[in-house]
Amino acid sequence: MTRDRLAGIAWAVGALVALAFAVVPLLWMVLTSVKTNREITQDTSLIPQALTTANYVSLFSGREFAAYLTNSIIVTFVSVAIALILGTQAAYVLARFRLRGGMQRYVGSSLLMVRLLPPIVIIIPIFLVAQGFGLLNTRLSLIVVYAAFNVTIVVWMMESFFREIPVDLEEAAMVDGDTRFTAFRRIVLPLAAPGLVATGIFAAITTYNEFLFALVLTSTPAAETMPIGAATLIGRINVDWGAMSAAGVVGALPIVIFSIFVQKHLVRGLTMGAVK
């Protein structure tokens, strides 16, 4: 057997192992969500003997999971939209204009450092500010916090995408009568759309799964998000594994559906600038 064939087999085995690590937990979660409590706690088979929707029914009938899911979708959509609107403009300025002392080379990295701070370090000041403005237990508090953190990611990522777009295209548009902003809107943004989608998906996934700020800043189903709602299924004595698995499946659906719709743009965005 040749060395190339051995290498190909090794790569195939490695890919299968990686795929198993990614898929098996998801498969286990889906199958557990349609099992009865007796099968989950007493039986050891992966395949359910009798399919049931009781876990899904209990989420939306005996609990406030619909409110948690709605809050997550609204907070994620609004905060990411605000971050993209503000962050793309800031990133464009850093990519196209020179700041005094060459500061444009350091602004993006400086903003990223804010995002790299552990949330636990700044949670108390943020809580006190939200309390002072009367924003505790509101969606607005989460939207403001998430938008502020996502702006740093948007600026850092979109700056590199804007640098890949030739300046000559904007200059030609401005010669034809466009203003700087019109050229940015008509020429630059459409060309940077794949990068914008990739950045938006990254920010959306991060925001949708965030737990600590939602835990500290909210306290009732009126504002609590899906991760907090899923955590309420863990009791002091036992854990409702069936309901938790159903919550995981339902909670993952919005992000999965969103990713499917923008998959083409996401792949283009992740590979944008990789080939010269």
PDB file of C-alpha atoms in Angstrom, residues 10-275:
ATOM      1  CA  ALA A  10      -5.715   8.372   7.812  1.00  0.00           C
ATOM      2  CA  TRP A  11      -7.426  11.592   6.714  1.00  0.00           C
ATOM      3  CA  ALA A  12     -10.705   9.720   6.146  1.00  0.00           C
ATOM      4  CA  VAL A  13     -10.549   8.089   9.583  1.00  0.00           C
ATOM      5  CA  GLY A  14      -9.741  11.432  11.209  1.00  0.00           C
ATOM      6  CA  ALA A  15     -12.629  13.101   9.406  1.00  0.00           C
ATOM      7  CA  LEU A  16     -15.027  10.359  10.520  1.00  0.00           C
ATOM      8  CA  VAL A  17     -13.877  10.662  14.135  1.00  0.00           C
ATOM      9  CA  ALA A  18     -14.310  14.457  14.050  1.00  0.00           C
ATOM     10  CA  LEU A  19     -17.733  14.040  12.444  1.00  0.00           C
ATOM     11  CA  ALA A  20     -18.739  11.566  15.140  1.00  0.00           C
ATOM     12  CA  PHE A  21     -17.701  13.978  17.900  1.00  0.00           C
ATOM     13  CA  ALA A  22     -19.847  16.674  16.284  1.00  0.00           C
ATOM     14  CA  VAL A  23     -22.888  14.638  15.258  1.00  0.00           C
ATOM     15  CA  VAL A  24     -23.329  12.028  18.014  1.00  0.00           C
ATOM     16  CA  PRO A  25     -24.137  14.561  20.807  1.00  0.00           C
ATOM     17  CA  LEU A  26     -26.678  16.267  18.537  1.00  0.00           C
ATOM     18  CA  LEU A  27     -28.207  12.931  17.603  1.00  0.00           C
ATOM     19  CA  TRP A  28     -28.340  11.930  21.260  1.00  0.00           C
ATOM     20  CA  MET A  29     -30.105  15.205  22.122  1.00  0.00           C
ATOM     21  CA  VAL A  30     -32.716  14.791  19.366  1.00  0.00           C
ATOM     22  CA  LEU A  31     -33.432  11.170  20.266  1.00  0.00           C
ATOM     23  CA  THR A  32     -33.597  11.932  23.988  1.00  0.00           C
ATOM     24  CA  SER A  33     -36.139  14.687  23.324  1.00  0.00           C
ATOM     25  CA  VAL A  34     -38.625  12.107  21.983  1.00  0.00           C
ATOM     26  CA  LYS A  35     -38.112   9.530  24.741  1.00  0.00           C
ATOM     27  CA  THR A  36     -40.234   9.010  27.836  1.00  0.00           C
ATOM     28  CA  ASN A  37     -38.729   9.736  31.247  1.00  0.00           C
ATOM     29  CA  ARG A  38     -38.579   6.017  31.986  1.00  0.00           C
ATOM     30  CA  GLU A  39     -36.538   5.314  28.865  1.00  0.00           C
ATOM     31  CA  ILE A  40     -34.169   8.185  29.653  1.00  0.00           C
ATOM     32  CA  THR A  41     -33.510   7.274  33.266  1.00  0.00           C
ATOM     33  CA  GLN A  42     -33.758   3.470  33.198  1.00  0.00           C
ATOM     34  CA  ASP A  43     -33.059   2.180  29.701  1.00  0.00           C
ATOM     35  CA  THR A  44     -29.648   2.505  28.079  1.00  0.00           C
ATOM     36  CA  SER A  45     -30.567   2.193  24.397  1.00  0.00           C
ATOM     37  CA  LEU A  46     -29.904   5.131  22.116  1.00  0.00           C
ATOM     38  CA  ILE A  47     -32.946   4.469  19.924  1.00  0.00           C
ATOM     39  CA  PRO A  48     -36.280   5.273  21.628  1.00  0.00           C
ATOM     40  CA  GLN A  49     -38.748   2.390  21.854  1.00  0.00           C
ATOM     41  CA  ALA A  50     -41.811   4.620  21.609  1.00  0.00           C
ATOM     42  CA  LEU A  51     -41.672   8.127  20.222  1.00  0.00           C
ATOM     43  CA  THR A  52     -43.364  10.818  22.294  1.00  0.00           C
ATOM     44  CA  THR A  53     -43.905  14.577  21.940  1.00  0.00           C
ATOM     45  CA  ALA A  54     -44.676  15.055  25.625  1.00  0.00           C
ATOM     46  CA  ASN A  55     -41.360  16.826  26.254  1.00  0.00           C
ATOM     47  CA  TYR A  56     -42.085  19.411  23.554  1.00  0.00           C
ATOM     48  CA  VAL A  57     -45.665  19.874  24.734  1.00  0.00           C
ATOM     49  CA  SER A  58     -44.512  20.483  28.305  1.00  0.00           C
ATOM     50  CA  LEU A  59     -42.130  23.223  27.158  1.00  0.00           C
ATOM     51  CA  PHE A  60     -44.882  25.343  25.655  1.00  0.00           C
ATOM     52  CA  SER A  61     -47.794  24.435  27.917  1.00  0.00           C
ATOM     53  CA  GLY A  62     -46.529  24.116  31.464  1.00  0.00           C
ATOM     54  CA  ARG A  63     -43.549  26.462  31.133  1.00  0.00           C
ATOM     55  CA  GLU A  64     -42.696  29.909  29.726  1.00  0.00           C
ATOM     56  CA  PHE A  65     -40.350  28.600  27.057  1.00  0.00           C
ATOM     57  CA  ALA A  66     -42.165  30.436  24.242  1.00  0.00           C
ATOM     58  CA  ALA A  67     -41.402  33.724  26.005  1.00  0.00           C
ATOM     59  CA  TYR A  68     -37.739  32.755  26.477  1.00  0.00           C
ATOM     60  CA  LEU A  69     -37.400  31.859  22.804  1.00  0.00           C
ATOM     61  CA  THR A  70     -39.130  35.050  21.655  1.00  0.00           C
ATOM     62  CA  ASN A  71     -36.887  37.172  23.862  1.00  0.00           C
ATOM     63  CA  SER A  72     -33.757  35.478  22.475  1.00  0.00           C
ATOM     64  CA  ILE A  73     -34.806  36.040  18.862  1.00  0.00           C
ATOM     65  CA  ILE A  74     -35.740  39.695  19.402  1.00  0.00           C
ATOM     66  CA  VAL A  75     -32.647  40.559  21.453  1.00  0.00           C
ATOM     67  CA  THR A  76     -30.316  38.774  19.045  1.00  0.00           C
ATOM     68  CA  PHE A  77     -31.834  40.294  15.902  1.00  0.00           C
ATOM     69  CA  VAL A  78     -31.959  43.888  17.188  1.00  0.00           C
ATOM     70  CA  SER A  79     -28.542  43.884  18.875  1.00  0.00           C
ATOM     71  CA  VAL A  80     -26.771  42.318  15.894  1.00  0.00           C
ATOM     72  CA  ALA A  81     -28.516  44.710  13.478  1.00  0.00           C
ATOM     73  CA  ILE A  82     -27.401  47.717  15.538  1.00  0.00           C
ATOM     74  CA  ALA A  83     -23.859  46.358  15.781  1.00  0.00           C
ATOM     75  CA  LEU A  84     -23.669  45.780  12.018  1.00  0.00           C
ATOM     76  CA  ILE A  85     -24.986  49.256  11.187  1.00  0.00           C
ATOM     77  CA  LEU A  86     -22.555  51.022  13.498  1.00  0.00           C
ATOM     78  CA  GLY A  87     -19.628  48.642  13.145  1.00  0.00           C
ATOM     79  CA  THR A  88     -19.525  48.549   9.334  1.00  0.00           C
ATOM     80  CA  GLN A  89     -19.312  52.332   9.137  1.00  0.00           C
ATOM     81  CA  ALA A  90     -16.538  52.444  11.728  1.00  0.00           C
ATOM     82  CA  ALA A  91     -14.684  49.617   9.963  1.00  0.00           C
ATOM     83  CA  TYR A  92     -14.968  51.432   6.626  1.00  0.00           C
ATOM     84  CA  VAL A  93     -13.443  54.566   8.121  1.00  0.00           C
ATOM     85  CA  LEU A  94     -10.535  52.588   9.548  1.00  0.00           C
ATOM     86  CA  ALA A  95      -9.977  50.812   6.233  1.00  0.00           C
ATOM     87  CA  ARG A  96     -10.100  53.927   4.021  1.00  0.00           C
ATOM     88  CA  PHE A  97      -8.848  56.874   6.051  1.00  0.00           C
ATOM     89  CA  ARG A  98      -5.644  57.651   7.886  1.00  0.00           C
ATOM     90  CA  LEU A  99      -5.936  58.796  11.487  1.00  0.00           C
ATOM     91  CA  ARG A 100      -3.458  60.994  13.266  1.00  0.00           C
ATOM     92  CA  GLY A 101      -0.326  59.103  14.234  1.00  0.00           C
ATOM     93  CA  GLY A 102      -1.396  56.015  12.262  1.00  0.00           C
ATOM     94  CA  MET A 103      -3.955  55.143  14.924  1.00  0.00           C
ATOM     95  CA  GLN A 104      -6.121  53.328  12.374  1.00  0.00           C
ATOM     96  CA  ARG A 105      -3.728  50.373  12.709  1.00  0.00           C
ATOM     97  CA  TYR A 106      -4.444  50.005  16.424  1.00  0.00           C
ATOM     98  CA  VAL A 107      -8.103  50.976  16.870  1.00  0.00           C
ATOM     99  CA  GLY A 108      -9.456  47.631  15.661  1.00  0.00           C
ATOM    100  CA  SER A 109      -7.145  45.639  17.923  1.00  0.00           C
ATOM    101  CA  SER A 110      -7.921  47.921  20.862  1.00  0.00           C
ATOM    102  CA  LEU A 111     -11.650  47.388  20.387  1.00  0.00           C
ATOM    103  CA  LEU A 112     -11.122  43.647  20.190  1.00  0.00           C
ATOM    104  CA  MET A 113      -9.348  43.695  23.559  1.00  0.00           C
ATOM    105  CA  VAL A 114     -12.589  44.938  25.125  1.00  0.00           C
ATOM    106  CA  ARG A 115     -14.408  41.886  23.746  1.00  0.00           C
ATOM    107  CA  LEU A 116     -11.699  39.548  25.040  1.00  0.00           C
ATOM    108  CA  LEU A 117     -12.229  40.681  28.639  1.00  0.00           C
ATOM    109  CA  PRO A 118     -13.906  37.982  30.765  1.00  0.00           C
ATOM    110  CA  PRO A 119     -17.552  39.056  31.233  1.00  0.00           C
ATOM    111  CA  ILE A 120     -17.369  38.336  34.964  1.00  0.00           C
ATOM    112  CA  VAL A 121     -14.848  41.177  35.325  1.00  0.00           C
ATOM    113  CA  ILE A 122     -17.279  43.877  34.154  1.00  0.00           C
ATOM    114  CA  ILE A 123     -20.645  42.369  35.072  1.00  0.00           C
ATOM    115  CA  ILE A 124     -20.972  44.337  38.330  1.00  0.00           C
ATOM    116  CA  PRO A 125     -20.398  47.807  36.757  1.00  0.00           C
ATOM    117  CA  ILE A 126     -22.819  46.920  33.950  1.00  0.00           C
ATOM    118  CA  PHE A 127     -25.397  45.775  36.495  1.00  0.00           C
ATOM    119  CA  LEU A 128     -25.065  49.022  38.455  1.00  0.00           C
ATOM    120  CA  VAL A 129     -25.396  51.137  35.295  1.00  0.00           C
ATOM    121  CA  ALA A 130     -28.481  49.203  34.194  1.00  0.00           C
ATOM    122  CA  GLN A 131     -29.933  49.573  37.670  1.00  0.00           C
ATOM    123  CA  GLY A 132     -29.267  53.312  37.656  1.00  0.00           C
ATOM    124  CA  PHE A 133     -31.117  53.740  34.355  1.00  0.00           C
ATOM    125  CA  GLY A 134     -33.964  51.482  35.416  1.00  0.00           C
ATOM    126  CA  LEU A 135     -33.204  48.909  32.719  1.00  0.00           C
ATOM    127  CA  LEU A 136     -32.991  45.777  34.850  1.00  0.00           C
ATOM    128  CA  ASN A 137     -35.194  42.921  33.691  1.00  0.00           C
ATOM    129  CA  THR A 138     -35.803  44.481  30.263  1.00  0.00           C
ATOM    130  CA  ARG A 139     -34.893  43.413  26.763  1.00  0.00           C
ATOM    131  CA  LEU A 140     -33.404  46.863  26.192  1.00  0.00           C
ATOM    132  CA  SER A 141     -30.637  46.260  28.729  1.00  0.00           C
ATOM    133  CA  LEU A 142     -29.552  43.096  26.924  1.00  0.00           C
ATOM    134  CA  ILE A 143     -29.809  44.747  23.503  1.00  0.00           C
ATOM    135  CA  VAL A 144     -27.565  47.637  24.576  1.00  0.00           C
ATOM    136  CA  VAL A 145     -24.951  45.367  26.186  1.00  0.00           C
ATOM    137  CA  TYR A 146     -24.856  42.860  23.346  1.00  0.00           C
ATOM    138  CA  ALA A 147     -24.764  45.563  20.665  1.00  0.00           C
ATOM    139  CA  ALA A 148     -21.858  47.273  22.429  1.00  0.00           C
ATOM    140  CA  PHE A 149     -19.834  44.056  22.570  1.00  0.00           C
ATOM    141  CA  ASN A 150     -20.733  42.978  19.048  1.00  0.00           C
ATOM    142  CA  VAL A 151     -19.615  46.310  17.572  1.00  0.00           C
ATOM    143  CA  THR A 152     -16.044  45.461  18.523  1.00  0.00           C
ATOM    144  CA  ILE A 153     -16.215  42.151  16.627  1.00  0.00           C
ATOM    145  CA  VAL A 154     -17.879  43.762  13.611  1.00  0.00           C
ATOM    146  CA  VAL A 155     -15.231  46.497  13.369  1.00  0.00           C
ATOM    147  CA  TRP A 156     -12.378  44.037  13.706  1.00  0.00           C
ATOM    148  CA  MET A 157     -13.724  41.591  11.106  1.00  0.00           C
ATOM    149  CA  MET A 158     -15.213  44.007   8.579  1.00  0.00           C
ATOM    150  CA  GLU A 159     -12.097  46.178   8.410  1.00  0.00           C
ATOM    151  CA  SER A 160     -10.207  43.318   6.766  1.00  0.00           C
ATOM    152  CA  PHE A 161     -13.032  42.712   4.302  1.00  0.00           C
ATOM    153  CA  PHE A 162     -13.155  46.377   3.286  1.00  0.00           C
ATOM    154  CA  ARG A 163      -9.398  46.422   2.722  1.00  0.00           C
ATOM    155  CA  GLU A 164      -9.817  43.658   0.125  1.00  0.00           C
ATOM    156  CA  ILE A 165     -12.100  45.870  -2.017  1.00  0.00           C
ATOM    157  CA  PRO A 166     -10.174  48.081  -4.495  1.00  0.00           C
ATOM    158  CA  VAL A 167     -10.419  51.803  -3.758  1.00  0.00           C
ATOM    159  CA  ASP A 168     -10.568  52.466  -7.512  1.00  0.00           C
ATOM    160  CA  LEU A 169     -14.181  51.280  -7.617  1.00  0.00           C
ATOM    161  CA  GLU A 170     -15.294  53.943  -5.144  1.00  0.00           C
ATOM    162  CA  GLU A 171     -13.251  56.642  -6.826  1.00  0.00           C
ATOM    163  CA  ALA A 172     -14.828  55.794 -10.190  1.00  0.00           C
ATOM    164  CA  ALA A 173     -18.286  56.041  -8.629  1.00  0.00           C
ATOM    165  CA  MET A 174     -17.475  59.411  -7.053  1.00  0.00           C
ATOM    166  CA  VAL A 175     -16.189  60.688 -10.402  1.00  0.00           C
ATOM    167  CA  ASP A 176     -19.597  59.778 -11.820  1.00  0.00           C
ATOM    168  CA  GLY A 177     -21.284  61.947  -9.189  1.00  0.00           C
ATOM    169  CA  ASP A 178     -21.717  59.708  -6.141  1.00  0.00           C
ATOM    170  CA  THR A 179     -20.911  61.021  -2.695  1.00  0.00           C
ATOM    171  CA  ARG A 180     -18.627  59.051  -0.387  1.00  0.00           C
ATOM    172  CA  PHE A 181     -21.621  57.628   1.487  1.00  0.00           C
ATOM    173  CA  THR A 182     -23.484  56.749  -1.718  1.00  0.00           C
ATOM    174  CA  ALA A 183     -20.423  54.972  -3.089  1.00  0.00           C
ATOM    175  CA  PHE A 184     -20.118  53.105   0.197  1.00  0.00           C
ATOM    176  CA  ARG A 185     -23.776  52.055   0.048  1.00  0.00           C
ATOM    177  CA  ARG A 186     -23.964  51.222  -3.675  1.00  0.00           C
ATOM    178  CA  ILE A 187     -20.477  49.811  -4.347  1.00  0.00           C
ATOM    179  CA  VAL A 188     -18.694  48.733  -1.183  1.00  0.00           C
ATOM    180  CA  LEU A 189     -21.508  47.144   0.828  1.00  0.00           C
ATOM    181  CA  PRO A 190     -22.727  44.819  -1.963  1.00  0.00           C
ATOM    182  CA  LEU A 191     -19.149  43.640  -2.569  1.00  0.00           C
ATOM    183  CA  ALA A 192     -18.622  43.114   1.166  1.00  0.00           C
ATOM    184  CA  ALA A 193     -21.974  41.338   1.629  1.00  0.00           C
ATOM    185  CA  PRO A 194     -20.417  37.859   2.115  1.00  0.00           C
ATOM    186  CA  GLY A 195     -18.155  39.209   4.849  1.00  0.00           C
ATOM    187  CA  LEU A 196     -21.094  41.057   6.387  1.00  0.00           C
ATOM    188  CA  VAL A 197     -23.131  37.849   6.494  1.00  0.00           C
ATOM    189  CA  ALA A 198     -20.258  35.851   8.015  1.00  0.00           C
ATOM    190  CA  THR A 199     -19.745  38.538  10.650  1.00  0.00           C
ATOM    191  CA  GLY A 200     -23.468  38.706  11.362  1.00  0.00           C
ATOM    192  CA  ILE A 201     -23.734  34.939  11.840  1.00  0.00           C
ATOM    193  CA  PHE A 202     -20.758  34.905  14.200  1.00  0.00           C
ATOM    194  CA  ALA A 203     -22.242  37.768  16.240  1.00  0.00           C
ATOM    195  CA  ALA A 204     -25.709  36.180  16.217  1.00  0.00           C
ATOM    196  CA  ILE A 205     -24.473  32.808  17.477  1.00  0.00           C
ATOM    197  CA  THR A 206     -22.422  34.461  20.220  1.00  0.00           C
ATOM    198  CA  THR A 207     -25.339  36.636  21.306  1.00  0.00           C
ATOM    199  CA  TYR A 208     -27.953  33.899  21.098  1.00  0.00           C
ATOM    200  CA  ASN A 209     -25.930  31.592  23.378  1.00  0.00           C
ATOM    201  CA  GLU A 210     -24.794  34.232  25.893  1.00  0.00           C
ATOM    202  CA  PHE A 211     -25.676  33.288  29.474  1.00  0.00           C
ATOM    203  CA  LEU A 212     -23.997  35.431  32.134  1.00  0.00           C
ATOM    204  CA  PHE A 213     -25.342  38.897  31.220  1.00  0.00           C
ATOM    205  CA  ALA A 214     -28.832  37.487  30.698  1.00  0.00           C
ATOM    206  CA  LEU A 215     -28.649  35.771  34.085  1.00  0.00           C
ATOM    207  CA  VAL A 216     -27.582  38.906  35.960  1.00  0.00           C
ATOM    208  CA  LEU A 217     -29.620  41.556  34.126  1.00  0.00           C
ATOM    209  CA  THR A 218     -32.939  39.686  33.898  1.00  0.00           C
ATOM    210  CA  SER A 219     -35.062  37.876  36.456  1.00  0.00           C
ATOM    211  CA  THR A 220     -38.476  37.022  34.940  1.00  0.00           C
ATOM    212  CA  PRO A 221     -39.718  35.409  31.705  1.00  0.00           C
ATOM    213  CA  ALA A 222     -40.627  38.892  30.477  1.00  0.00           C
ATOM    214  CA  ALA A 223     -36.958  39.442  29.559  1.00  0.00           C
ATOM    215  CA  GLU A 224     -35.062  36.197  30.191  1.00  0.00           C
ATOM    216  CA  THR A 225     -33.581  34.472  27.150  1.00  0.00           C
ATOM    217  CA  MET A 226     -33.541  30.879  25.977  1.00  0.00           C
ATOM    218  CA  PRO A 227     -30.292  29.809  27.767  1.00  0.00           C
ATOM    219  CA  ILE A 228     -31.773  31.021  31.058  1.00  0.00           C
ATOM    220  CA  GLY A 229     -35.039  29.233  30.317  1.00  0.00           C
ATOM    221  CA  ALA A 230     -33.165  25.992  29.634  1.00  0.00           C
ATOM    222  CA  ALA A 231     -31.270  26.396  32.921  1.00  0.00           C
ATOM    223  CA  THR A 232     -34.576  26.542  34.835  1.00  0.00           C
ATOM    224  CA  LEU A 233     -35.135  22.895  33.888  1.00  0.00           C
ATOM    225  CA  ILE A 234     -32.320  21.902  36.248  1.00  0.00           C
ATOM    226  CA  GLY A 235     -33.838  21.354  39.691  1.00  0.00           C
ATOM    227  CA  ARG A 236     -32.204  20.939  43.062  1.00  0.00           C
ATOM    228  CA  ILE A 237     -33.041  17.239  43.199  1.00  0.00           C
ATOM    229  CA  ASN A 238     -33.378  16.043  39.616  1.00  0.00           C
ATOM    230  CA  VAL A 239     -32.948  17.180  36.033  1.00  0.00           C
ATOM    231  CA  ASP A 240     -35.706  16.963  33.437  1.00  0.00           C
ATOM    232  CA  TRP A 241     -33.493  15.514  30.707  1.00  0.00           C
ATOM    233  CA  GLY A 242     -36.326  15.065  28.244  1.00  0.00           C
ATOM    234  CA  ALA A 243     -37.464  18.682  28.506  1.00  0.00           C
ATOM    235  CA  MET A 244     -33.863  19.920  28.413  1.00  0.00           C
ATOM    236  CA  SER A 245     -33.185  17.963  25.227  1.00  0.00           C
ATOM    237  CA  ALA A 246     -36.377  19.303  23.669  1.00  0.00           C
ATOM    238  CA  ALA A 247     -35.351  22.820  24.689  1.00  0.00           C
ATOM    239  CA  GLY A 248     -31.963  22.293  23.039  1.00  0.00           C
ATOM    240  CA  VAL A 249     -33.579  21.144  19.791  1.00  0.00           C
ATOM    241  CA  VAL A 250     -36.110  23.999  19.686  1.00  0.00           C
ATOM    242  CA  GLY A 251     -33.526  26.558  20.764  1.00  0.00           C
ATOM    243  CA  ALA A 252     -31.104  25.525  18.024  1.00  0.00           C
ATOM    244  CA  LEU A 253     -33.688  25.731  15.225  1.00  0.00           C
ATOM    245  CA  PRO A 254     -33.628  29.545  14.701  1.00  0.00           C
ATOM    246  CA  ILE A 255     -29.841  29.638  14.241  1.00  0.00           C
ATOM    247  CA  VAL A 256     -29.862  26.510  12.049  1.00  0.00           C
ATOM    248  CA  ILE A 257     -32.608  27.905   9.800  1.00  0.00           C
ATOM    249  CA  PHE A 258     -30.837  31.265   9.587  1.00  0.00           C
ATOM    250  CA  SER A 259     -27.547  29.582   8.677  1.00  0.00           C
ATOM    251  CA  ILE A 260     -29.203  27.493   5.957  1.00  0.00           C
ATOM    252  CA  PHE A 261     -30.676  30.573   4.290  1.00  0.00           C
ATOM    253  CA  VAL A 262     -27.369  32.455   4.255  1.00  0.00           C
ATOM    254  CA  GLN A 263     -25.096  29.442   3.727  1.00  0.00           C
ATOM    255  CA  LYS A 264     -23.875  30.543   0.300  1.00  0.00           C
ATOM    256  CA  HIS A 265     -22.913  34.000   1.538  1.00  0.00           C
ATOM    257  CA  LEU A 266     -21.311  32.493   4.634  1.00  0.00           C
ATOM    258  CA  VAL A 267     -18.983  30.251   2.613  1.00  0.00           C
ATOM    259  CA  ARG A 268     -18.031  33.163   0.360  1.00  0.00           C
ATOM    260  CA  GLY A 269     -17.411  35.355   3.376  1.00  0.00           C
ATOM    261  CA  LEU A 270     -15.167  32.818   5.096  1.00  0.00           C
ATOM    262  CA  THR A 271     -13.075  32.379   1.949  1.00  0.00           C
ATOM    263  CA  MET A 272     -13.092  36.033   0.879  1.00  0.00           C
ATOM    264  CA  GLY A 273      -9.528  37.216   0.352  1.00  0.00           C
ATOM    265  CA  ALA A 274      -8.101  33.708   0.698  1.00  0.00           C
ATOM    266  CA  VAL A 275      -7.198  33.548  -2.989  1.00  0.00           C
TER     267      VAL A 275
END
